[in-house]
XYZ file of C-alpha atoms in Angstrom:
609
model
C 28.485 119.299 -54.153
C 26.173 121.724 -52.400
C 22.995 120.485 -53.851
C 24.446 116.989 -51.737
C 25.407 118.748 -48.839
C 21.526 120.316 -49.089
C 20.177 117.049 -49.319
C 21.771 115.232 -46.661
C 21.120 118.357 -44.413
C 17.536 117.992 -45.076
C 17.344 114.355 -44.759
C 19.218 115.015 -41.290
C 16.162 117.314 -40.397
C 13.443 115.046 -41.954
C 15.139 111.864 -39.762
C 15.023 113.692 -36.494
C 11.565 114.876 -36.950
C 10.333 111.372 -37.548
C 12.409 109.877 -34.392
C 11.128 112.524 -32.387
C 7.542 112.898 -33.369
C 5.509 110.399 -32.007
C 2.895 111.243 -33.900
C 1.832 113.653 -37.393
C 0.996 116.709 -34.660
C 4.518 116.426 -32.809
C 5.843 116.339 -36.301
C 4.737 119.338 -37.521
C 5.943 121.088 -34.832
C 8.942 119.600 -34.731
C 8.883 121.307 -38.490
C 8.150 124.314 -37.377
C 10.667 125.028 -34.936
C 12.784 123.636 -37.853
C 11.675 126.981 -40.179
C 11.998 129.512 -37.737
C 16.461 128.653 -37.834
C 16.515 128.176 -41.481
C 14.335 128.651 -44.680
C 15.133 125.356 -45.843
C 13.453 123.501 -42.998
C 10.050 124.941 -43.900
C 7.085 122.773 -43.579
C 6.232 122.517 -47.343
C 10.023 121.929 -48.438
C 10.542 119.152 -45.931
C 6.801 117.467 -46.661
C 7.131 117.267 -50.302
C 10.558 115.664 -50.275
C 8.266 113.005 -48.455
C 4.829 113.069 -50.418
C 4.612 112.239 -54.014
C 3.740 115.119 -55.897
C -0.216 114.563 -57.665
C 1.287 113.611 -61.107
C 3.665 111.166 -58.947
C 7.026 112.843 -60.501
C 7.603 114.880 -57.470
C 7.352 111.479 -55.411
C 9.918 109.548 -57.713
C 12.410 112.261 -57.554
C 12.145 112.690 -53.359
C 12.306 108.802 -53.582
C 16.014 109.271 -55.058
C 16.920 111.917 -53.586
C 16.558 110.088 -50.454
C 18.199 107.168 -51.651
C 21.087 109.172 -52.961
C 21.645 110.725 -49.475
C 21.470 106.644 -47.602
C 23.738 105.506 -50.541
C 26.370 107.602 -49.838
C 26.171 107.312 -46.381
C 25.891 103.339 -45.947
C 28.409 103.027 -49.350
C 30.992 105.279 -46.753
C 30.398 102.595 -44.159
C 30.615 99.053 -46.390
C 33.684 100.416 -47.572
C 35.619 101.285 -44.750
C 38.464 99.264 -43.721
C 37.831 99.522 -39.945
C 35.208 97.886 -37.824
C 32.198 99.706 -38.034
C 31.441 99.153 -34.357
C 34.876 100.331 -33.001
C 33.547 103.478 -33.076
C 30.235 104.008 -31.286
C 28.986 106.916 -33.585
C 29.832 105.020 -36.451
C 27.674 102.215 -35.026
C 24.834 104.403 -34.465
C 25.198 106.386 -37.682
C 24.878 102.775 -40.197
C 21.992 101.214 -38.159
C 20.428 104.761 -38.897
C 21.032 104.660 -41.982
C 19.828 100.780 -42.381
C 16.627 101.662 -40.178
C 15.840 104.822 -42.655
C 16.492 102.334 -45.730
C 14.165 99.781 -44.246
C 11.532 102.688 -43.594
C 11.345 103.536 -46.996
C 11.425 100.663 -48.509
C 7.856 100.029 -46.242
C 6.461 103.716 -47.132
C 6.954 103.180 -51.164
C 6.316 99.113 -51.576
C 2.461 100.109 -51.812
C 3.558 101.772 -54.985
C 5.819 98.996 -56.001
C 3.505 98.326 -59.144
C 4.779 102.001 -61.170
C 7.607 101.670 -62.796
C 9.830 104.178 -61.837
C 9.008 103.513 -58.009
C 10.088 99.651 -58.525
C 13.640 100.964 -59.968
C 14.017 102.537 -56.928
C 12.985 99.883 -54.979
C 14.900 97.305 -56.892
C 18.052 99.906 -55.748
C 17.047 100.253 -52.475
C 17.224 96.113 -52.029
C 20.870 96.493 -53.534
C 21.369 99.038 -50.925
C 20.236 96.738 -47.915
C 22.600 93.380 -49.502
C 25.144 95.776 -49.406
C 24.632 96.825 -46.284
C 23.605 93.144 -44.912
C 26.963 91.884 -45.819
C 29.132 94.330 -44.114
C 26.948 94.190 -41.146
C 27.167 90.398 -41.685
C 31.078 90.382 -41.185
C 30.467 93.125 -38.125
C 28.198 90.892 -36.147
C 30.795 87.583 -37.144
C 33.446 89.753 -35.711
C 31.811 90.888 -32.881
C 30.800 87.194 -31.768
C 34.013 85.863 -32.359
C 36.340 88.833 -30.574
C 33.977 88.639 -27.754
C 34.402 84.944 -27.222
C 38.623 85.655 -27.554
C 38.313 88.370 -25.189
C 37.978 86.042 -22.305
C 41.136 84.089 -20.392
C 41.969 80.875 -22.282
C 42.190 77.705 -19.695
C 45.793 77.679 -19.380
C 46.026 81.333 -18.768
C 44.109 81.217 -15.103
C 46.205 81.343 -11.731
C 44.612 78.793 -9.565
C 41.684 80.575 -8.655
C 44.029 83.611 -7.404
C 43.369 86.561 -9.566
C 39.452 87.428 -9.957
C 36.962 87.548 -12.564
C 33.723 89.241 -13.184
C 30.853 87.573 -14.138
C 31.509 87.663 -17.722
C 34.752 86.175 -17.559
C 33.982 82.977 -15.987
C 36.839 80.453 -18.219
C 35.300 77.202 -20.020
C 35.802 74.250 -18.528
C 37.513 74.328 -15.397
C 37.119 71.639 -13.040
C 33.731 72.041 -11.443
C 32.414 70.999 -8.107
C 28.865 72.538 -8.909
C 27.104 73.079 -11.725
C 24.411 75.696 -10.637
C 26.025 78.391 -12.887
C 25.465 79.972 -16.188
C 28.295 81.385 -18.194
C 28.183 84.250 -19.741
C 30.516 84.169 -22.654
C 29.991 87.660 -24.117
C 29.917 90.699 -22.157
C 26.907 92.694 -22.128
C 28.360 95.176 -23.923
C 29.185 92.925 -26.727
C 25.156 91.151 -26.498
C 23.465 94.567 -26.379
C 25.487 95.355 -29.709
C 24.601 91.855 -31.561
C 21.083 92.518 -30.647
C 20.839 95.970 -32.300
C 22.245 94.195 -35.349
C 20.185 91.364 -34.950
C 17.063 93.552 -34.652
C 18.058 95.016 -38.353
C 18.887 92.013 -40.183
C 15.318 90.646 -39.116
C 13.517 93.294 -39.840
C 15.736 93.944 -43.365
C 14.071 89.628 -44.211
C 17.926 88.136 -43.381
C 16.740 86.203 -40.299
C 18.290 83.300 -41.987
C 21.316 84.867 -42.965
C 21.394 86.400 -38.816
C 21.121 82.950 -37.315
C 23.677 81.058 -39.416
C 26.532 83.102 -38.586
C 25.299 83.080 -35.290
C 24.769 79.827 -34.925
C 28.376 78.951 -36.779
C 30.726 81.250 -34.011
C 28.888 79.491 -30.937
C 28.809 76.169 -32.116
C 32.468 76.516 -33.043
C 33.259 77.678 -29.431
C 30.535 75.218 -28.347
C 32.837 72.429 -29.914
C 35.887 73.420 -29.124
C 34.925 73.869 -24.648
C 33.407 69.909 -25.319
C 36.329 69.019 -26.504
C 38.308 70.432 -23.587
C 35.962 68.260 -21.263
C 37.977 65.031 -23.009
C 34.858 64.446 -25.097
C 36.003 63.120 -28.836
C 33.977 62.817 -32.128
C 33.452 59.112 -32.151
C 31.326 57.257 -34.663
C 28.853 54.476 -33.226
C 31.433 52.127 -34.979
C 35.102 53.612 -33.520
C 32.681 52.594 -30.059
C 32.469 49.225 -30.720
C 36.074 48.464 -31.850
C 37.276 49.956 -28.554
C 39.064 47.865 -26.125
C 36.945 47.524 -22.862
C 39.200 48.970 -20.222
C 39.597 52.216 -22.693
C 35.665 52.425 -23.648
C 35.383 52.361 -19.566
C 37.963 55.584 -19.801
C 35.351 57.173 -22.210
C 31.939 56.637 -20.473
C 33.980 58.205 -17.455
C 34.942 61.599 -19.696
C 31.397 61.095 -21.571
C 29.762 61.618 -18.124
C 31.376 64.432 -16.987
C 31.028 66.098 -20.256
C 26.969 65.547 -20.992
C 26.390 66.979 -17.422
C 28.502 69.703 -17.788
C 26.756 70.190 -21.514
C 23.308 69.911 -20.200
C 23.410 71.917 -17.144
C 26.010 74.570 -17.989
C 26.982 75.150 -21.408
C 23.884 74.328 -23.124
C 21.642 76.378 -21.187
C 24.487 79.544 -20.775
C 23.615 79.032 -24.699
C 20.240 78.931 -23.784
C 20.203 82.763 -22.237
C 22.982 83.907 -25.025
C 20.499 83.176 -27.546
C 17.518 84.975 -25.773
C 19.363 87.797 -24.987
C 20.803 88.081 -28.859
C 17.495 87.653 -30.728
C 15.308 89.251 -27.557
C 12.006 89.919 -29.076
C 12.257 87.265 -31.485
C 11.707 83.912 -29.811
C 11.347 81.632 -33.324
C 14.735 82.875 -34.575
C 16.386 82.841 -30.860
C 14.620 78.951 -30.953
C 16.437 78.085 -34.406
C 19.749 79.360 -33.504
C 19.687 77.682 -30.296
C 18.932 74.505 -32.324
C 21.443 74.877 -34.535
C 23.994 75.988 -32.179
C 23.593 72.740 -29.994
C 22.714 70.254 -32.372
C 25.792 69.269 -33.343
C 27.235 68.811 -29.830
C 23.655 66.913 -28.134
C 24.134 64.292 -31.173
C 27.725 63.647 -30.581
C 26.160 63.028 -26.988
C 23.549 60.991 -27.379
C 25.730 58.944 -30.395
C 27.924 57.806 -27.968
C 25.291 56.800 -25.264
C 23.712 54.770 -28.270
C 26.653 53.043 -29.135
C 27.018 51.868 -25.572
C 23.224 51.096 -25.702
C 23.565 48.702 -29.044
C 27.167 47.484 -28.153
C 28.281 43.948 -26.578
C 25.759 42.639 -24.116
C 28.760 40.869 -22.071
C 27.790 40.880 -18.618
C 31.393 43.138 -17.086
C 29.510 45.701 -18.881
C 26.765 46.102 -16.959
C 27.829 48.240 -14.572
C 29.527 51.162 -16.957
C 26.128 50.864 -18.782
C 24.681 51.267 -15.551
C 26.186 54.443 -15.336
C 25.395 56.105 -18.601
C 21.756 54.741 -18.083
C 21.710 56.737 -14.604
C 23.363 59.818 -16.405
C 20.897 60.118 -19.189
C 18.102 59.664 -16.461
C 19.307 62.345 -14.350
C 19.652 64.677 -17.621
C 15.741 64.168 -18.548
C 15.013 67.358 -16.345
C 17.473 69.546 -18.575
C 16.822 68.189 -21.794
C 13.213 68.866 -21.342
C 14.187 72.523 -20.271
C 16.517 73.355 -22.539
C 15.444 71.460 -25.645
C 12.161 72.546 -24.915
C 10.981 74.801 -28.027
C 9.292 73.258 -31.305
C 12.586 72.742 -33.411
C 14.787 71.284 -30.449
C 11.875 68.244 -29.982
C 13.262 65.621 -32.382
C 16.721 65.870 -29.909
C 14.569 65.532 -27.174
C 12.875 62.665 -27.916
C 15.973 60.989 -29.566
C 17.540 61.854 -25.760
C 14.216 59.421 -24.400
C 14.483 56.901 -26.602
C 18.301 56.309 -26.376
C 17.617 56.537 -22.542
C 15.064 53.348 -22.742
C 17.246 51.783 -25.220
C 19.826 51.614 -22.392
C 17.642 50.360 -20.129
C 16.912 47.666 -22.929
C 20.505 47.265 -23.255
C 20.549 46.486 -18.700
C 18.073 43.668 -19.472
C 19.851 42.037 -22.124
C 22.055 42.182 -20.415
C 20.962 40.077 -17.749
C 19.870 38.103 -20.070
C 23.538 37.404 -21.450
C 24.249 36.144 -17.647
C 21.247 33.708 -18.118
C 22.945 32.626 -20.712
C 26.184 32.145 -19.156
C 24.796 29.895 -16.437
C 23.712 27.674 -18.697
C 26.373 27.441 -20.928
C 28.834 26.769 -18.159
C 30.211 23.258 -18.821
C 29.781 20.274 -16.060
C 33.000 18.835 -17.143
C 35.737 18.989 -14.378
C 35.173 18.990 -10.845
C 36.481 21.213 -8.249
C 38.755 19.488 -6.031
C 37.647 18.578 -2.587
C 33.904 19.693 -3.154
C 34.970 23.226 -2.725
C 33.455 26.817 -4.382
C 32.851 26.745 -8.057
C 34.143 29.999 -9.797
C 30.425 30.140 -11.531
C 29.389 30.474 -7.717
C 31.463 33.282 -6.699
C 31.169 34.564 -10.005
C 27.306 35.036 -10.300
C 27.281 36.221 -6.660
C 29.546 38.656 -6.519
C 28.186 39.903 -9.912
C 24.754 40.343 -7.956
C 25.677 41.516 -5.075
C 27.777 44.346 -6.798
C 25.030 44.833 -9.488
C 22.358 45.323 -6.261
C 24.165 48.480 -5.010
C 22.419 49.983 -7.708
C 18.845 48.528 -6.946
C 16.843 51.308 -7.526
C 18.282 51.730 -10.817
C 17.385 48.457 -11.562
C 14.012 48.237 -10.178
C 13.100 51.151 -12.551
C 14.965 49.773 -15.294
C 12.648 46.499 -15.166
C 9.355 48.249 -14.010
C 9.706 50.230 -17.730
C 10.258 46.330 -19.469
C 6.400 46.021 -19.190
C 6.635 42.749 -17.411
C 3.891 41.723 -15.064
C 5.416 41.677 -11.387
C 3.676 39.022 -8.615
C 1.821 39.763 -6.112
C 4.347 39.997 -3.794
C 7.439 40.507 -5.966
C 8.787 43.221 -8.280
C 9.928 42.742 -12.091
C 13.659 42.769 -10.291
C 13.030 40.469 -7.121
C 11.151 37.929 -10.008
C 14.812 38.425 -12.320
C 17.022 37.790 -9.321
C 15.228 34.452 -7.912
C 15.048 33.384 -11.677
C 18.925 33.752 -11.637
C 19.610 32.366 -8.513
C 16.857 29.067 -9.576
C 19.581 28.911 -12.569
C 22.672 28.936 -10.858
C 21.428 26.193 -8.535
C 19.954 24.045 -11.261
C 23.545 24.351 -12.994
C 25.540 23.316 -9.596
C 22.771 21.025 -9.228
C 24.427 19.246 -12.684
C 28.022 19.560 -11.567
C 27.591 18.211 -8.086
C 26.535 14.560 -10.786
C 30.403 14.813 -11.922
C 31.542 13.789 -8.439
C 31.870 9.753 -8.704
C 31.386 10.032 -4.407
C 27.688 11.096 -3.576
C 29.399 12.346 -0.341
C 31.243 14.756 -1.809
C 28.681 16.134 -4.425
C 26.536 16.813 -1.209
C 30.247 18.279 0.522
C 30.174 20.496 -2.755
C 26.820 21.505 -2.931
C 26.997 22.155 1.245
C 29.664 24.513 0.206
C 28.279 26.440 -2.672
C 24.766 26.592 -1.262
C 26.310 28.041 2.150
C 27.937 30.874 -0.109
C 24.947 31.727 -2.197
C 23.046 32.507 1.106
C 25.814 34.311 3.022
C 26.103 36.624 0.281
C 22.183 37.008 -0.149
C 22.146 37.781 3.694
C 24.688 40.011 3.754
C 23.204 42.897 1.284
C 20.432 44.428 -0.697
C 20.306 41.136 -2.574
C 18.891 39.831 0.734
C 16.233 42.748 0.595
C 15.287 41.852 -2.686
C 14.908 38.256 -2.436
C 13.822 38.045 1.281
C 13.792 36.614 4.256
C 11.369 33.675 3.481
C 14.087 33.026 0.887
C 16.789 32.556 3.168
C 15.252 30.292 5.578
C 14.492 28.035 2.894
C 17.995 27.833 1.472
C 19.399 27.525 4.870
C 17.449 24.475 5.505
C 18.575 23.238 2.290
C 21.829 23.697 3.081
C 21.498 22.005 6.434
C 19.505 19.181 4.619
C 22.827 18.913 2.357
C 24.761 18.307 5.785
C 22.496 15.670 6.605
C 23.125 13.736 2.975
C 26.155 14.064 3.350
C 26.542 12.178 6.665
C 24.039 9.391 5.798
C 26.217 8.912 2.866
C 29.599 8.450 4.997
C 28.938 7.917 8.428
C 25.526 6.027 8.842
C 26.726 2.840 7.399
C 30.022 3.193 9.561
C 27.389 3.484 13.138
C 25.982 0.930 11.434
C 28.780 -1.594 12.534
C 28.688 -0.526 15.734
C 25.385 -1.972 16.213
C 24.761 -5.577 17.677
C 22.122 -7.587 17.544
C 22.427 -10.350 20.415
C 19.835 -12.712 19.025
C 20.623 -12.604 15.548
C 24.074 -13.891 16.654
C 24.036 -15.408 19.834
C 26.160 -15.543 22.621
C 28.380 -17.814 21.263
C 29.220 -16.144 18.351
C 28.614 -12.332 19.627
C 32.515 -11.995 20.260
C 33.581 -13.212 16.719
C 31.015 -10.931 15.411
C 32.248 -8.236 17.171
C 35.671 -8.387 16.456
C 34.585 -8.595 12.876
C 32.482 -5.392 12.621
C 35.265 -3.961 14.434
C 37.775 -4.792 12.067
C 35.390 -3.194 8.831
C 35.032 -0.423 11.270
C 38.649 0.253 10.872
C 39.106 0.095 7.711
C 36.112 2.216 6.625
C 37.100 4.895 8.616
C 40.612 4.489 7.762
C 39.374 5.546 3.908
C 36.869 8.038 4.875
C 39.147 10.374 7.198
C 42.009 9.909 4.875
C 39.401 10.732 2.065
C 37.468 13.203 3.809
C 40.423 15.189 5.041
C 41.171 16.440 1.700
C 37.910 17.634 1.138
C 37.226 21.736 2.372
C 34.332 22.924 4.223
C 35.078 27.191 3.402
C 32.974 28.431 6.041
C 34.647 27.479 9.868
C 31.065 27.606 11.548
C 29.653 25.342 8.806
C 32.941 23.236 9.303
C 32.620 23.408 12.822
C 29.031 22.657 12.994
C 29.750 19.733 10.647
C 32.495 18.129 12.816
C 30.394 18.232 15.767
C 27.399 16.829 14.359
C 29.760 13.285 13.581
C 31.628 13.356 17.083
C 27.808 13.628 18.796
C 26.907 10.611 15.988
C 30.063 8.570 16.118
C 31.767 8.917 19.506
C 28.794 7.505 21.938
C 28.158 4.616 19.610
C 32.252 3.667 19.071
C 32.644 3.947 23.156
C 30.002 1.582 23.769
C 30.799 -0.753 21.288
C 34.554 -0.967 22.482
C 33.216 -1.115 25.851
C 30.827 -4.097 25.549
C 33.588 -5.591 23.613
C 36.060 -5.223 25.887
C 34.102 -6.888 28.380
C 33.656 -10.105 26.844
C 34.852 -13.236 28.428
C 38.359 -14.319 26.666
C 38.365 -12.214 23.174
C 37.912 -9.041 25.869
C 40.834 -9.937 27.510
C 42.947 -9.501 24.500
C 40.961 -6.374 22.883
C 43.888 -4.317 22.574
C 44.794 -6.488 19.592
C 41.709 -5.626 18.096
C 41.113 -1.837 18.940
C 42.948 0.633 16.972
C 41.416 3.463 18.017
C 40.455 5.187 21.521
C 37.452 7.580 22.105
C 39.616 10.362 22.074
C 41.546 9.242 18.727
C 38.399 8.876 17.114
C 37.796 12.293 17.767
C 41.297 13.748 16.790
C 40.194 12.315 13.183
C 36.854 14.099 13.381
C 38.429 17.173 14.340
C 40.611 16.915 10.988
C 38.422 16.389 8.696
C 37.896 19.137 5.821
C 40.800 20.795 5.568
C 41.570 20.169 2.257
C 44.205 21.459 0.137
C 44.937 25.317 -0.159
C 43.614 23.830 -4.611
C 40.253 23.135 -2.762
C 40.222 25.986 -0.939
C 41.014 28.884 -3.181
């Protein structure tokens, strides 16, 4: 019991002489003070429990000796039933001990080759598991009772009671997310370092970073899930309802940017400050602390990206295109050492699959167009729902036009001249959508009213073009043209109805003679009445939507119609005998001509929906 008491006494002396001695000269007289107290702490006893004797015997024997003395001590320490590190000199007394077992371990491995030195070598390794796995379970507990140290969510008092800097609560709501959390207390990260610097240098550098690694990602987990984030497969994606997929991008894109620009780099600076000094094992850890959680990320955006190319979608995909794009920055920050670069690039290439996913789905609308039957017409030549449809689908779509215009710059197109890859999508859209109204003005068995309903739908089509970025896309050369296409419409449309009608109110004096003007008259007067009998009762069904079109369109026939009917009734009511008794023969005034002009296009509130 004495000889043990001896030894540890001596290996006390030989420990602090080492620490303190910076080099063999301070040692010595380190040594020598040592002597002066003490007989046992002379020079020569202390050196030759060091130095191996000549014959090598002496050596072996200080070898156990020593490992005697660091058995007991780190044997007192893996047994113990308390945590090591609730007790500071307890702390400071094993990673002693583990440094001076690591120490010789170096100092005999040279001799690793004699026998009796690789028995004591194959203890000493023994030793250091032993002492590995209890500081194994110190460092687990010390990650996890740091992370439980701090208020849970539900414990905070709206914002009234105050918190250092290392008790900043996961995921409250945020307004900003220029912050790092710190989710251990310094105390706590100074602590895991000094045990992370002695597992590394004991060779358990794996061993370090998978516990590590396991308590953050679990708490890493666990504050995405209290962001509303769930573990979907690409599949539970795509057999969501629409409405609740919507729900998700909406909790998916609050969660990735609180992951990438909070969470993941507070991991970020956890990690560096754990394994300080040793960047390749702080870069691993990282990795596999935020692997888990960036996949369940960028799964779900690539589920969106590969899912249903209906064209409602666009706009939700829209968004998780424009979240991933703003998020490039951080995942090249954070993911930016040699194991995190397969996440990184899978974070680029799901981004240009979703701007894939944008195109096709433009291409889906393409498709839509076409598909749209020609079978029933819309009553009284009014708005097709394709029209307001495709319109309000681009107008809405156009809020986001520098989204898009990036979105088909990266489709390696070849843009005109004087058009981008976007302006050339749009006009091949709208060309579509007016080739396809084109084919359902044909259904209308009344030319008049297929040029009533393409009046209508072409008016539409530029209003909303005019009215928004679509416009600034498209032009202003673009709208001038389809105005005068619309007022070319107008004009159809009145050569069709009316011109046949002023027609009747023309004579031709020598193609009938006197004799038989008045007869002729009274004749085109009669068809006169009749025709436009059928066309206002016709015509007054049909809608003009837009009042200034309508307007514009009623005034156009009184200018036409009105001059030419006075005339006529005039010169008619001035000849001879039949003028006498024109009353019999004129139905209509001036002024009730007009009154029928004036209510035209109505329609029906069918037409006019």
């Amino acid at each position: 019991m004495a000889e043990n008491g001896e030894e540890k006494l001596l290996a006390v002396a030989r420990h602090i002489a080492k620490t303190l001695g910076h080099n063999e000269s301070m040692a010595d007289d380190i040594l020598q003070i040592f002597s002066t107290f003490d007989g046992r702490f002379s020079r020569e006893k202390l050196s030759e429990d060091q130095q191996p004797s000549d014959d090598g015997s002496g050596g072996v024997a200080a070898l156990e000796r020593a490992l005697n003395s660091l058995d007991s001590q780190i044997s007192r320490f893996v047994a113990s039933d308390q945590p090591i590190w609730s007790d500071p000199a307890d702390s400071a007394a094993f990673l002693d001990a583990i440094d001076e077992l690591v120490n010789l371990t170096r100092e005999w491995s040279h001799a690793s080759s004699e026998k009796p030195i690789s028995a004591c070598l194959s203890r000493a390794d023994d030793m250091m598991q032993q002492a590995m796995f209890r500081i194994e379970e110190e460092f687990r507990s010390l990650m996890d009772h740091g992370a439980e140290s701090f208020p849970e969510e539900d414990d905070v008092d709206d914002g009234e009671e105050d918190y250092d800097d290392s008790q900043i609560p996961v995921a409250q709501p945020l307004t900003d997310y220029d912050l790092i959390i710190d989710a251990l207390s310094s105390a706590t990260i100074n602590d895991l370092h000094e045990i992370t610097k002695r597992m590394l240098a004991a060779g358990f550098d794996k061993s370090c970073s998978h516990v590590y690694s396991g308590s953050r990602r679990e708490f890493l987990e666990e504050s995405m899930s209290r962001l509303g984030l769930q573990k979907l497969s690409i599949e539970d994606v795509h057999k969501m309802q629409w409405q609740e997929l919507e729900d998700e991008i909406d909790r998916w894109i609050k969660a990735a940017n609180v992951a990438l620009r909070i969470l993941f780099p507070s991991e970020r600076r956890l990690c560096d400050r754990v394994f300080f000094g040793f960047s390749s094992a702080a870069d691993l850890s990282f990795m596999e602390v935020c692997r888990g959680s960036t996949i369940q990320l960028l799964n779900f955006a690539d589920a969106v990206a590969i899912g249903s190319r209906s064209p409602e979608r666009l706009f939700k995909v829209l968004d998780v295109f424009e979240t991933m794009r703003d998020l490039m920055v951080e995942f090249e920050s954070v993911f930016s050492d040699q194991f995190c670069v397969v996440l990184r690039n899978e974070a680029v290439t799901i981004w240009k699959r979703l701007g894939e996913a944008v195109r096709g789905i433009f291409m889906e609308l393409e498709n839509l167009i076409r598909r749209d039957p020609a079978k029933a017409a819309v009553p009284g030549g009014g708005l097709h729902p394709i029209t307001r449809y495709v319109m309000n689908y681009l107008r809405a779509a156009c809020r986001s036009r520098q989204t898009l215009e990036q979105v088909f710059e990266e489709s390696n197109g070849v843009p005109s001249k004087d058009s981008t890859l976007l302006t050339v999508q749009m006009s091949w859209i709208m060309e579509l959508l007016e080739s396809n109204l084109e084919v359902k003005s044909k259904v209308y068995k009344d030319p008049a009213l297929s040029y009533v309903f393409l009046m209508n739908n072409g008016r539409y089509i530029v209003q909303k073009v005019r009215d928004g970025e679509l416009g600034v896309l498209l032009g202003e050369d673009w709208i001038r043209k389809h105005n005068a296409k619309v007022k070319q419409y107008q004009m159809s449309y009145q050569r069709s109805s009316w011109n046949k009608m002023i027609g009747l109110l023309k004579v031709d004096n020598a193609a009938v003679g006197m004799n038989g003007l008045g007869k002729a008259m009274k004749e085109k007067l009669k068809e006169f009445n009749m025709q436009f009998d059928e066309v206002c009762k016709a015509h007054s069904t049909w809608v003009v939507f837009d009042e200034q079109m309508r307007e514009e369109l009623r005034t156009s026939l009184a200018r036409l119609l009105l001059p030419a009917y006075g005339n006529f009734i005039a010169r008619f009511q001035n000849l001879g005998d039949i003028g006498k008794n024109a009353d019999r023969y004129i139905k209509y005034g001036v002024e009730d001509i007009e009154a029928r002009v004036n209510d035209l296009f109505k329609g029906t509130s069918t037409a006019r929906k």
